[in-house]
Amino acid sequence: MRGFGAVQACFAYEAQMDKLADKVGMDRVAFRQLNAMEQGTIMPTGQPVDSPAPVAELLRRVKAMPMPPEQQWLAAGEAADVRQLPGGLSNTTHGEGVVRGVGYAVGIKNVGFSEGFDDYSTAKVRLEVVAGEPVAVVHTAMAEVGQGGVTVHAQIARTELGVTQVTIHPADTQVGSAGSTSASRQTYVTGGAVKNSCELVREKVLEMGRRKLGTYHPAWATAELLLEGGKVVTDGGEVLADLADVLEGEAVEVEAEWRHRATEPFDLRTGQGFGHVQYTFAAHRAVVEVDTELGLVKVIELACAQDVGKALNPLSVIGQIQGGTTQGLGVAVMEEIIVDPKTAKVRNPSFTDYLIPTILDTPTIPVDVLELADEHAPYGLRGIGEAPPCRRLRLS
């Protein structure tokens, strides 16, 4: 899929799985559920999957989703609205020879840069009082390309520092690197950096409060303290002070790098090693109508079930999954790179003629979000952007 080659490579072994299921008389989805990986599975690289891997559950969930209703011409043989037919307004199909197929697929994608790469991000967080109200300022070099990182960073700062007002500084590398917006890593790595810097700011603020106000209440020294609603509170909810009173015109600022857990290069001879930070999983069901005489295709629905670890912003999560699924649709039925077999040169003349899906090509995409926390990740989250398109559909 767009550089990974996973879709093409899957064809052979998925075809074998279909043959095996048919040979033993099992439903093809049930056969895959029976053989699905789970937490504790050892990957071909020798690395154990040490966080939830709910492949069988995702397949069960997506299979249990309601099927889209049969089209009128399929159910009753009546005249059809050509806009709803394979081929659409080309007016080449009128319902005759149109049949429906249903396919299932599972996607697995590693998250972050792997194989011992020093994958980190830097975040600067400042907490100060502006017009009598505590305000957090967050500065990273993260490139926002629509993944919603700006919103997530503000959410993290509000959560960790207990403030309402958060300003996101325009991204630039004066603050240090945030790495690329790729590998489904930004929420994990730069979000992790923001969380880490906020925690360090919080500790400095609490130490400032202990120094200034600790003699007024023993809880400053004995209780676990939090920042909530612009105040310093105990874990039991007792308010000890306003943040504005603790800061007293001072600003607390931390700039720090944050790294995910270490990986290692694969052994060049054996291919073994703890190479990946995290895996993320998705399952899809495609409902497709095909004109069997003309080969025209219309995708009616692409249902998805995906484990996201923790949905920091549920609406953004759904958008990421639907966007990735639409990319998978494009590579399956619309996009084609034409390569000259003799010269290995790309023969597509321009992007003008390279078809990618528009909203008119995109079917209904219902999403079932599963949240099984990865204990190694900030908030238990998983990178989610690339799992939806990294899968193969096989019609049955």
Coordinates of C-alpha atoms in Angstrom, one line a residue:
M1 CA 0.0 0.0 0.0
R2 CA 1.7 3.2 -1.3
G3 CA 5.2 2.0 -0.6
F4 CA 4.8 -0.8 1.8
G5 CA 4.0 -3.6 -0.7
A6 CA 1.9 -5.4 1.9
V7 CA -1.2 -5.7 -0.1
Q8 CA 0.6 -7.4 -3.0
A9 CA 2.6 -9.7 -0.7
C10 CA -0.6 -10.8 1.2
F11 CA -2.2 -12.3 -2.0
A12 CA -0.3 -15.5 -1.9
Y13 CA -0.7 -16.5 1.7
E14 CA -4.3 -15.3 2.0
A15 CA -5.1 -17.4 -1.1
Q16 CA -3.6 -20.4 0.7
M17 CA -5.7 -19.7 3.8
D18 CA -8.8 -19.7 1.6
K19 CA -7.8 -23.0 0.1
L20 CA -7.2 -24.5 3.6
A21 CA -10.5 -23.3 4.9
D22 CA -12.4 -24.7 1.9
K23 CA -10.5 -28.0 2.2
V24 CA -11.6 -28.5 5.8
G25 CA -15.1 -27.2 5.2
M26 CA -14.8 -24.1 7.4
D27 CA -16.1 -20.6 7.0
R28 CA -13.1 -18.5 5.8
V29 CA -13.5 -15.9 8.5
A30 CA -14.0 -18.5 11.2
F31 CA -10.8 -20.2 10.0
R32 CA -8.9 -17.0 10.4
Q33 CA -10.3 -16.4 13.8
L34 CA -9.2 -19.9 14.9
N35 CA -5.6 -19.1 13.7
A36 CA -5.5 -15.4 14.6
M37 CA -2.5 -14.0 16.5
E38 CA -3.1 -12.9 20.1
Q39 CA -1.1 -11.3 22.9
G40 CA 1.9 -13.5 23.4
T41 CA 2.2 -14.6 19.8
I42 CA 5.8 -14.8 18.6
M43 CA 6.3 -12.9 15.3
P44 CA 8.5 -14.4 12.5
T45 CA 11.2 -12.0 13.7
G46 CA 11.2 -13.7 17.1
Q47 CA 9.6 -10.7 18.8
P48 CA 6.7 -11.4 21.1
V49 CA 3.5 -9.4 20.8
D50 CA 3.5 -8.0 24.3
S51 CA 0.3 -5.9 24.1
P52 CA -3.3 -6.8 23.2
A53 CA -3.7 -8.3 19.7
P54 CA -7.4 -8.8 19.4
V55 CA -7.5 -10.0 15.8
A56 CA -10.2 -12.7 16.4
E57 CA -12.3 -10.2 18.3
L58 CA -12.0 -7.5 15.6
L59 CA -13.1 -10.1 12.9
R60 CA -16.0 -11.1 15.1
R61 CA -17.1 -7.5 15.6
V62 CA -16.9 -6.5 11.9
K63 CA -18.7 -9.7 10.9
A64 CA -21.5 -8.9 13.4
M65 CA -22.1 -5.4 11.9
P66 CA -25.5 -5.2 10.1
M67 CA -25.2 -5.8 6.4
P68 CA -26.2 -2.9 4.1
P69 CA -29.7 -3.6 2.5
E70 CA -29.9 -5.3 -0.8
Q71 CA -30.3 -3.0 -3.7
Q72 CA -33.7 -2.8 -5.3
W73 CA -32.6 -4.4 -8.5
L74 CA -30.9 -7.2 -6.7
A75 CA -33.9 -8.0 -4.5
A76 CA -36.7 -7.6 -7.0
G77 CA -35.2 -7.4 -10.5
E78 CA -36.8 -3.9 -10.9
A79 CA -35.4 -1.0 -12.9
A80 CA -32.5 0.7 -11.1
D81 CA -31.2 4.2 -10.6
V82 CA -28.0 4.1 -12.8
R83 CA -26.3 6.4 -10.3
Q84 CA -26.3 3.5 -7.8
L85 CA -25.0 0.9 -10.2
P86 CA -21.5 -0.2 -11.1
G87 CA -20.3 2.2 -13.7
G88 CA -22.6 5.0 -12.4
L89 CA -23.6 7.6 -14.9
S90 CA -21.7 5.9 -17.7
N91 CA -25.1 4.2 -18.2
T92 CA -23.4 0.9 -19.2
T93 CA -25.1 -1.2 -16.6
H94 CA -28.8 -1.4 -16.0
G95 CA -28.8 -4.0 -13.2
E96 CA -28.5 -7.1 -15.3
G97 CA -25.6 -9.3 -14.4
V98 CA -24.9 -7.4 -11.2
V99 CA -24.0 -9.6 -8.2
R100 CA -22.9 -8.8 -4.7
G101 CA -19.8 -10.1 -3.0
V102 CA -18.6 -9.8 0.6
G103 CA -14.9 -9.8 1.6
Y104 CA -13.0 -9.6 4.9
A105 CA -9.5 -8.5 5.7
V106 CA -7.2 -7.9 8.6
G107 CA -4.5 -5.2 8.7
I108 CA -1.4 -5.1 11.0
K109 CA 0.9 -2.2 11.1
N110 CA 4.0 -1.4 13.1
V111 CA 4.0 2.0 14.7
G112 CA 6.9 4.4 14.8
F113 CA 10.5 4.1 13.5
S114 CA 11.9 0.7 14.3
E115 CA 15.0 -1.5 14.3
G116 CA 17.0 0.6 16.7
F117 CA 16.4 4.0 15.2
D118 CA 16.7 6.8 17.7
D119 CA 13.0 7.9 17.4
Y120 CA 12.2 10.8 19.6
S121 CA 10.4 14.1 19.8
T122 CA 10.9 17.4 21.7
A123 CA 8.3 19.5 23.4
K124 CA 8.5 22.8 25.2
V125 CA 5.7 23.6 27.6
R126 CA 5.3 26.8 29.5
L127 CA 2.8 27.5 32.3
E128 CA 2.1 31.1 33.3
V129 CA -0.6 33.4 34.5
V130 CA -2.2 35.7 31.9
A131 CA -4.9 38.2 33.0
G132 CA -5.3 36.3 36.2
E133 CA -5.8 32.9 34.6
P134 CA -3.2 30.1 34.2
V135 CA -2.3 29.5 30.6
A136 CA -0.2 26.7 29.0
V137 CA 1.8 27.2 25.9
V138 CA 2.9 24.2 23.9
H139 CA 5.7 24.3 21.3
T140 CA 6.7 21.4 19.1
A141 CA 8.0 20.9 15.6
M142 CA 5.2 18.5 14.6
A143 CA 3.9 19.0 11.0
E144 CA 0.1 19.1 11.2
V145 CA -1.2 17.6 8.0
G146 CA -4.7 16.8 9.1
Q147 CA -4.0 14.1 11.7
G148 CA -5.3 16.3 14.5
G149 CA -2.1 16.5 16.5
V150 CA -2.7 20.2 17.4
T151 CA -6.0 19.3 19.0
V152 CA -4.5 16.3 20.8
H153 CA -1.6 18.4 22.2
A154 CA -4.0 20.9 23.7
Q155 CA -6.0 18.0 25.2
I156 CA -2.9 16.6 26.8
A157 CA -1.9 20.0 28.3
R158 CA -5.4 20.5 29.7
T159 CA -5.4 17.0 31.2
E160 CA -1.9 17.1 32.8
L161 CA -1.9 20.8 33.9
G162 CA -5.5 21.2 34.8
V163 CA -5.9 24.4 32.8
T164 CA -8.6 25.6 30.4
Q165 CA -6.5 27.9 28.2
V166 CA -3.9 26.3 26.0
T167 CA -2.0 28.0 23.3
I168 CA -0.3 25.9 20.6
H169 CA 2.8 27.7 19.3
P170 CA 3.3 27.6 15.5
A171 CA 5.5 24.5 14.7
D172 CA 9.1 25.0 13.9
T173 CA 12.4 23.2 14.6
Q174 CA 13.8 25.9 16.9
V175 CA 12.4 23.8 19.7
G176 CA 14.1 20.6 18.3
S177 CA 13.0 17.8 16.2
A178 CA 9.5 16.1 16.2
G179 CA 10.4 13.6 13.5
S180 CA 8.3 13.1 10.4
T181 CA 4.5 12.9 10.3
S182 CA 4.6 9.4 9.2
A183 CA 4.7 5.8 10.6
S184 CA 1.6 6.5 12.6
R185 CA 3.9 8.0 15.2
Q186 CA 3.0 11.6 15.9
T187 CA 0.3 11.1 18.6
Y188 CA 2.5 8.4 20.2
V189 CA 5.9 10.2 20.1
T190 CA 5.2 13.9 20.0
G191 CA 2.1 13.4 22.1
G192 CA 4.3 11.5 24.5
A193 CA 6.8 14.4 24.5
V194 CA 4.1 16.9 25.3
K195 CA 2.8 14.7 28.1
N196 CA 6.3 14.2 29.5
S197 CA 7.1 18.0 29.5
C198 CA 3.7 18.7 31.1
E199 CA 4.5 16.3 33.9
L200 CA 7.9 17.9 34.5
V201 CA 6.2 21.4 34.6
R202 CA 3.6 20.0 37.0
E203 CA 6.3 18.7 39.3
K204 CA 8.0 22.1 39.3
V205 CA 4.8 23.9 40.1
L206 CA 4.0 21.5 43.0
E207 CA 7.5 22.0 44.4
M208 CA 7.0 25.8 44.1
G209 CA 3.7 25.4 46.0
R210 CA 5.3 23.3 48.7
R211 CA 8.1 25.8 49.1
K212 CA 5.7 28.8 49.3
L213 CA 2.6 27.4 51.0
G214 CA 3.7 24.1 52.5
T215 CA 3.6 25.4 56.1
Y216 CA -0.1 26.3 55.8
H217 CA -1.4 22.7 55.2
P218 CA 0.3 19.3 56.0
A219 CA -1.2 17.8 52.8
W220 CA 1.4 19.7 50.7
A221 CA 3.9 17.2 52.1
T222 CA 1.9 14.1 52.7
A223 CA -0.8 13.8 50.0
E224 CA -0.5 13.0 46.3
L225 CA -1.2 16.3 44.5
L226 CA -2.8 17.1 41.2
L227 CA -3.6 20.1 39.1
E228 CA -7.3 20.3 38.2
G229 CA -9.5 23.2 37.2
G230 CA -6.8 25.8 37.7
K231 CA -6.2 24.6 41.3
V232 CA -3.8 22.4 43.3
V233 CA -5.9 19.6 44.8
T234 CA -5.2 16.4 46.7
D235 CA -6.1 13.0 45.2
G236 CA -9.0 13.1 47.6
G237 CA -10.3 16.3 45.9
E238 CA -9.3 18.8 48.7
V239 CA -8.3 22.2 47.2
L240 CA -5.0 23.5 48.5
A241 CA -4.5 26.6 46.4
D242 CA -5.2 28.4 43.1
L243 CA -2.6 27.9 40.4
A244 CA -2.4 31.7 40.0
D245 CA -1.5 32.1 43.7
V246 CA 1.2 29.4 43.4
L247 CA 2.8 31.0 40.3
E248 CA 2.5 34.6 41.5
G249 CA 3.6 36.1 38.2
E250 CA 6.4 33.5 37.7
A251 CA 6.4 31.2 34.6
V252 CA 7.5 27.6 34.7
E253 CA 8.9 26.2 31.4
V254 CA 10.4 22.9 30.4
E255 CA 11.8 21.8 27.1
A256 CA 12.6 18.1 27.0
E257 CA 13.1 15.2 24.6
W258 CA 11.0 12.0 24.9
R259 CA 11.7 8.6 23.5
H260 CA 9.5 5.5 23.2
R261 CA 10.9 2.2 24.4
A262 CA 14.1 1.0 22.7
T263 CA 14.1 -1.3 19.7
E264 CA 17.0 -3.1 18.2
P265 CA 18.2 -3.8 14.6
F266 CA 17.3 -7.2 13.1
D267 CA 20.1 -9.7 12.8
L268 CA 21.2 -9.5 9.2
R269 CA 21.8 -13.3 9.1
T270 CA 18.7 -14.6 11.0
G271 CA 16.2 -11.8 10.6
Q272 CA 15.5 -12.0 14.3
G273 CA 15.3 -9.1 16.8
F274 CA 13.0 -6.9 18.9
G275 CA 12.5 -4.5 16.0
H276 CA 9.2 -2.8 16.5
V277 CA 7.8 -0.5 19.1
Q278 CA 4.1 -1.4 18.8
Y279 CA 1.6 -3.1 16.4
T280 CA -1.9 -1.9 15.6
F281 CA -4.7 -4.0 14.2
A282 CA -7.8 -3.4 12.1
A283 CA -10.4 -5.7 10.5
H284 CA -12.6 -4.7 7.5
R285 CA -15.6 -6.0 5.7
A286 CA -16.2 -4.9 2.1
V287 CA -19.6 -5.2 0.4
V288 CA -19.1 -4.8 -3.3
E289 CA -21.4 -5.1 -6.4
V290 CA -19.9 -6.2 -9.6
D291 CA -21.2 -6.3 -13.2
T292 CA -19.9 -9.8 -14.0
E293 CA -20.1 -9.2 -17.8
L294 CA -18.4 -5.8 -17.9
G295 CA -16.2 -6.0 -14.8
L296 CA -17.5 -2.7 -13.4
V297 CA -17.3 -2.4 -9.6
K298 CA -19.1 -0.4 -7.0
V299 CA -18.1 -0.6 -3.4
I300 CA -21.3 -0.3 -1.3
E301 CA -19.8 -0.3 2.2
L302 CA -16.4 -0.7 4.0
A303 CA -17.1 -1.5 7.6
C304 CA -14.1 -1.4 10.0
A305 CA -13.3 -2.6 13.6
Q306 CA -10.0 -1.3 15.0
D307 CA -8.2 -1.4 18.3
V308 CA -6.9 2.1 19.0
G309 CA -5.6 1.5 22.5
K310 CA -7.1 4.7 23.8
A311 CA -9.1 7.2 21.7
L312 CA -7.7 10.5 22.9
N313 CA -10.1 12.3 20.5
P314 CA -12.8 9.9 19.3
L315 CA -14.0 12.1 16.4
S316 CA -10.5 12.4 15.1
V317 CA -9.9 8.7 15.5
I318 CA -13.0 7.9 13.4
G319 CA -11.8 10.4 10.8
Q320 CA -8.3 8.8 10.6
I321 CA -9.8 5.4 10.2
Q322 CA -12.2 6.5 7.5
G323 CA -9.5 8.4 5.7
G324 CA -7.1 5.4 5.7
T325 CA -9.9 3.1 4.6
T326 CA -10.6 5.4 1.6
Q327 CA -6.9 5.2 0.7
G328 CA -7.3 1.4 0.7
L329 CA -10.3 1.8 -1.6
G330 CA -8.3 3.9 -4.0
V331 CA -5.4 1.5 -4.3
A332 CA -7.8 -1.5 -4.7
V333 CA -10.1 -0.2 -7.4
M334 CA -8.9 3.2 -8.8
E335 CA -5.2 3.9 -8.5
E336 CA -2.6 2.4 -10.9
I337 CA 1.1 3.1 -11.3
I338 CA 2.1 2.1 -14.8
V339 CA 5.7 1.0 -15.0
D340 CA 7.6 0.3 -18.3
P341 CA 8.9 -3.3 -17.7
K342 CA 12.0 -2.6 -19.9
T343 CA 13.1 0.8 -18.5
A344 CA 11.4 0.7 -15.0
K345 CA 10.2 4.2 -15.7
V346 CA 6.8 5.4 -14.5
R347 CA 4.6 6.0 -17.5
N348 CA 1.7 7.8 -15.8
P349 CA 1.8 11.3 -17.5
S350 CA 0.7 13.3 -14.5
F351 CA -1.4 13.3 -11.3
T352 CA -4.2 14.8 -13.4
D353 CA -4.7 11.3 -14.8
Y354 CA -4.0 9.4 -11.6
L355 CA -7.4 8.7 -10.1
I356 CA -7.8 8.9 -6.3
P357 CA -11.2 8.6 -4.5
T358 CA -13.3 11.7 -4.0
I359 CA -16.3 11.9 -1.7
L360 CA -18.5 10.7 -4.6
D361 CA -16.4 7.5 -4.7
T362 CA -16.4 6.9 -1.0
P363 CA -19.0 4.5 0.4
T364 CA -20.5 4.3 3.9
I365 CA -17.7 3.5 6.4
P366 CA -19.2 2.4 9.8
V367 CA -16.5 2.1 12.4
D368 CA -16.4 0.0 15.6
V369 CA -13.6 1.3 17.9
L370 CA -12.1 -1.1 20.4
E371 CA -9.9 0.4 23.2
L372 CA -7.4 -2.2 24.7
A373 CA -4.6 -0.2 26.3
D374 CA -1.0 -0.8 25.4
E375 CA 0.8 -0.4 28.8
H376 CA 4.0 0.7 27.0
A377 CA 2.4 3.7 25.3
P378 CA 1.3 7.1 26.6
Y379 CA -2.3 6.8 27.9
G380 CA -2.2 3.3 26.4
L381 CA -2.8 4.7 22.9
R382 CA -1.9 3.1 19.5
G383 CA -0.9 4.8 16.3
I384 CA -3.9 4.4 14.0
G385 CA -3.5 6.2 10.7
E386 CA -1.9 3.4 8.6
A387 CA -3.6 0.3 9.8
P388 CA -6.8 0.7 7.8
P389 CA -5.3 0.9 4.3
C390 CA -2.6 -1.8 5.0
R391 CA -4.9 -4.7 4.3
R392 CA -6.1 -7.0 1.6
L393 CA -9.7 -7.7 0.6
R394 CA -10.7 -11.1 -0.7
L395 CA -14.3 -11.5 -1.9
S396 CA -16.2 -14.6 -0.9

